[in-house]
Amino acid sequence: MEKIGKEKSAVEKGAPEKSAVEVATFGAGCFWGVEAAFRQVKGVVSTQVGYAGGHKSNATYKEVCSGNTGHAEAVEVTFDPARVSYQDLLDVFWENHDPTTRNRQGPDVGEQYRSAIFYRTPAQEAAAKASKSRLDASGRFRRPIVTQIVPVGPFYRAEEYHQQYLEKRGLSSCHIE
């Protein structure tokens, strides 16, 4: 997997044809930093932040933050599998947050900050479960991984001011180091 410098986004200007792309969805804490991490990866065509895994239709940021929707802040990653694999994206996911903390990443606390892989296909489900098992067996973490691996269900795009939030403001990533 090839990454580029933190100052630039790898998101492609000349995107491949629609049929050549796949979509992956991840929750790993505050979606601003998670999105910034995925936008660094060559082969990522586009990203959008939003809400997944809950029961409230057309959820808003205010509603999600209330804790009453069941949604996680999530990033939908559209990628070209000829340039970056789903496994590569799983690696980015694991590297950019602490999957052993339930409903918390850094100073952000609440169900909306949970660690989750929202799969879209049986192949994504199998890859996510195998990846989690390998990471658990590696001994990298002293605590068990609490990441949910669940079907994506509806994804609700977040308000426009959340899209590419860090990039638009020239800020550095806010993910856990």
Coordinates of C-alpha atoms in Angstrom, one line a residue:
M1 CA 0.0 0.0 0.0
E2 CA 1.4 3.4 -1.0
K3 CA 0.7 6.5 1.0
I4 CA 1.5 10.1 0.2
G5 CA 2.7 13.0 2.4
K6 CA 0.4 14.4 5.0
E7 CA 0.1 17.8 3.2
K8 CA -1.7 16.3 0.2
S9 CA -4.6 14.1 -0.4
A10 CA -4.3 11.0 -2.5
V11 CA -7.8 11.2 -3.7
E12 CA -7.7 10.9 -7.4
K13 CA -8.8 13.7 -9.8
G14 CA -9.3 11.3 -12.7
A15 CA -11.4 8.6 -11.0
P16 CA -11.8 5.2 -12.5
E17 CA -15.1 4.2 -14.1
K18 CA -17.9 3.5 -11.5
S19 CA -17.9 -0.2 -12.2
A20 CA -14.3 -0.4 -11.3
V21 CA -14.7 0.9 -7.7
E22 CA -15.7 -0.7 -4.4
V23 CA -16.9 0.9 -1.2
A24 CA -15.8 0.2 2.4
T25 CA -17.2 1.8 5.6
F26 CA -15.4 2.2 8.9
G27 CA -16.0 3.7 12.3
A28 CA -12.9 4.5 14.3
G29 CA -13.7 7.5 16.5
C30 CA -14.1 11.1 15.3
F31 CA -14.7 10.9 11.6
W32 CA -12.6 13.9 10.8
G33 CA -9.3 12.2 11.5
V34 CA -10.4 8.8 10.2
E35 CA -11.3 10.4 6.9
A36 CA -8.0 12.3 6.7
A37 CA -6.1 9.0 7.2
F38 CA -8.0 7.2 4.4
R39 CA -7.6 10.2 2.0
Q40 CA -3.8 9.7 2.2
V41 CA -4.0 6.3 0.6
K42 CA -3.3 6.0 -3.1
G43 CA -6.2 4.2 -4.8
V44 CA -8.8 5.9 -2.7
V45 CA -11.1 7.6 -5.1
S46 CA -13.3 9.5 -2.7
T47 CA -14.5 9.6 0.9
Q48 CA -17.5 10.9 2.7
V49 CA -18.2 11.1 6.4
G50 CA -21.6 10.2 7.9
Y51 CA -23.5 8.0 10.3
A52 CA -23.9 4.2 10.2
G53 CA -25.1 1.4 12.4
G54 CA -28.0 3.1 14.1
H55 CA -31.8 3.0 14.1
K56 CA -32.7 6.7 13.3
S57 CA -33.3 7.6 9.7
N58 CA -31.6 10.7 8.3
A59 CA -29.7 11.3 11.5
T60 CA -28.0 14.6 12.1
Y61 CA -24.8 15.3 14.0
K62 CA -26.7 16.8 16.9
E63 CA -28.9 13.7 17.1
V64 CA -26.0 11.3 16.9
C65 CA -24.2 13.2 19.6
S66 CA -27.3 13.0 21.9
G67 CA -26.6 9.2 22.1
N68 CA -30.1 8.3 21.1
T69 CA -29.7 7.2 17.5
G70 CA -27.3 4.2 17.9
H71 CA -25.2 5.5 15.0
A72 CA -21.4 5.6 14.8
E73 CA -19.5 8.4 13.1
A74 CA -18.3 6.6 10.0
V75 CA -16.3 7.1 6.8
E76 CA -17.4 5.7 3.5
V77 CA -14.3 5.0 1.4
T78 CA -14.7 4.5 -2.4
F79 CA -11.6 2.8 -3.7
D80 CA -10.1 1.3 -6.8
P81 CA -9.3 -2.4 -6.0
A82 CA -6.8 -2.5 -8.8
R83 CA -4.7 0.1 -6.9
V84 CA -5.5 -0.6 -3.2
S85 CA -7.0 -3.7 -1.6
Y86 CA -9.7 -4.0 1.0
Q87 CA -7.1 -5.6 3.2
D88 CA -4.9 -2.5 2.8
L89 CA -7.8 -0.4 3.9
L90 CA -8.3 -2.7 6.9
D91 CA -4.7 -2.1 7.8
V92 CA -5.2 1.7 7.7
F93 CA -8.3 1.2 9.9
W94 CA -6.4 -0.8 12.5
E95 CA -3.4 1.5 12.5
N96 CA -5.4 4.7 13.1
H97 CA -7.3 4.0 16.3
D98 CA -7.3 1.9 19.4
P99 CA -9.7 -1.0 18.8
T100 CA -9.6 -2.1 22.4
T101 CA -11.5 0.8 23.9
R102 CA -15.3 0.5 23.8
N103 CA -17.2 3.7 22.8
R104 CA -14.1 5.9 23.1
Q105 CA -11.2 7.2 21.1
G106 CA -8.9 9.6 22.9
P107 CA -10.9 12.4 24.5
D108 CA -14.0 11.5 22.5
V109 CA -16.5 9.4 24.5
G110 CA -19.8 7.9 23.5
E111 CA -21.3 5.2 21.4
Q112 CA -20.8 7.2 18.2
Y113 CA -17.0 6.9 18.6
R114 CA -17.1 3.1 18.7
S115 CA -14.8 0.9 16.6
A116 CA -16.7 -0.8 13.8
I117 CA -16.2 -2.3 10.4
F118 CA -19.4 -2.1 8.4
Y119 CA -19.2 -4.7 5.7
R120 CA -21.1 -4.6 2.4
T121 CA -20.4 -8.1 1.0
P122 CA -19.7 -11.6 2.3
A123 CA -16.1 -11.2 1.1
Q124 CA -15.6 -8.0 3.2
E125 CA -17.1 -9.7 6.2
A126 CA -14.7 -12.6 5.9
A127 CA -11.7 -10.4 5.3
A128 CA -12.6 -8.2 8.3
K129 CA -13.1 -11.2 10.6
A130 CA -9.8 -12.8 9.5
S131 CA -8.0 -9.5 9.9
K132 CA -9.4 -9.0 13.4
S133 CA -8.4 -12.6 14.3
R134 CA -4.9 -12.1 13.1
L135 CA -4.5 -8.9 15.0
D136 CA -5.9 -10.5 18.2
A137 CA -3.5 -13.4 17.8
S138 CA -0.5 -11.1 17.1
G139 CA -0.3 -9.9 20.8
R140 CA -0.1 -6.3 19.6
F141 CA -2.7 -5.3 22.1
R142 CA -2.8 -6.3 25.8
R143 CA -6.6 -5.9 25.9
P144 CA -9.1 -7.7 23.6
I145 CA -10.2 -6.0 20.4
V146 CA -13.8 -4.8 20.8
T147 CA -14.4 -3.7 17.2
Q148 CA -17.8 -4.6 15.9
I149 CA -18.0 -6.3 12.5
V150 CA -21.6 -5.7 11.3
P151 CA -23.6 -5.2 8.0
V152 CA -23.5 -1.6 6.9
G153 CA -27.2 -0.9 6.6
P154 CA -28.2 2.6 5.7
F155 CA -25.3 5.2 5.6
Y156 CA -26.4 8.8 6.2
R157 CA -24.0 11.5 4.8
A158 CA -23.0 14.0 7.5
E159 CA -23.6 17.7 7.1
E160 CA -21.4 19.4 4.5
Y161 CA -19.2 21.2 7.1
H162 CA -17.9 17.8 8.3
Q163 CA -16.8 16.7 4.9
Q164 CA -12.9 16.8 4.5
Y165 CA -13.0 18.9 7.7
L166 CA -9.3 18.8 8.5
E167 CA -8.1 19.0 4.9
K168 CA -10.2 22.1 4.2
R169 CA -8.9 23.8 7.3
G170 CA -5.2 22.9 6.8
L171 CA -5.2 21.0 10.1
S172 CA -3.3 17.8 10.9
S173 CA -4.9 14.5 11.6
C174 CA -6.6 14.0 14.9
H175 CA -6.3 10.2 15.1
I176 CA -4.8 8.4 18.0
E177 CA -1.0 7.9 17.6

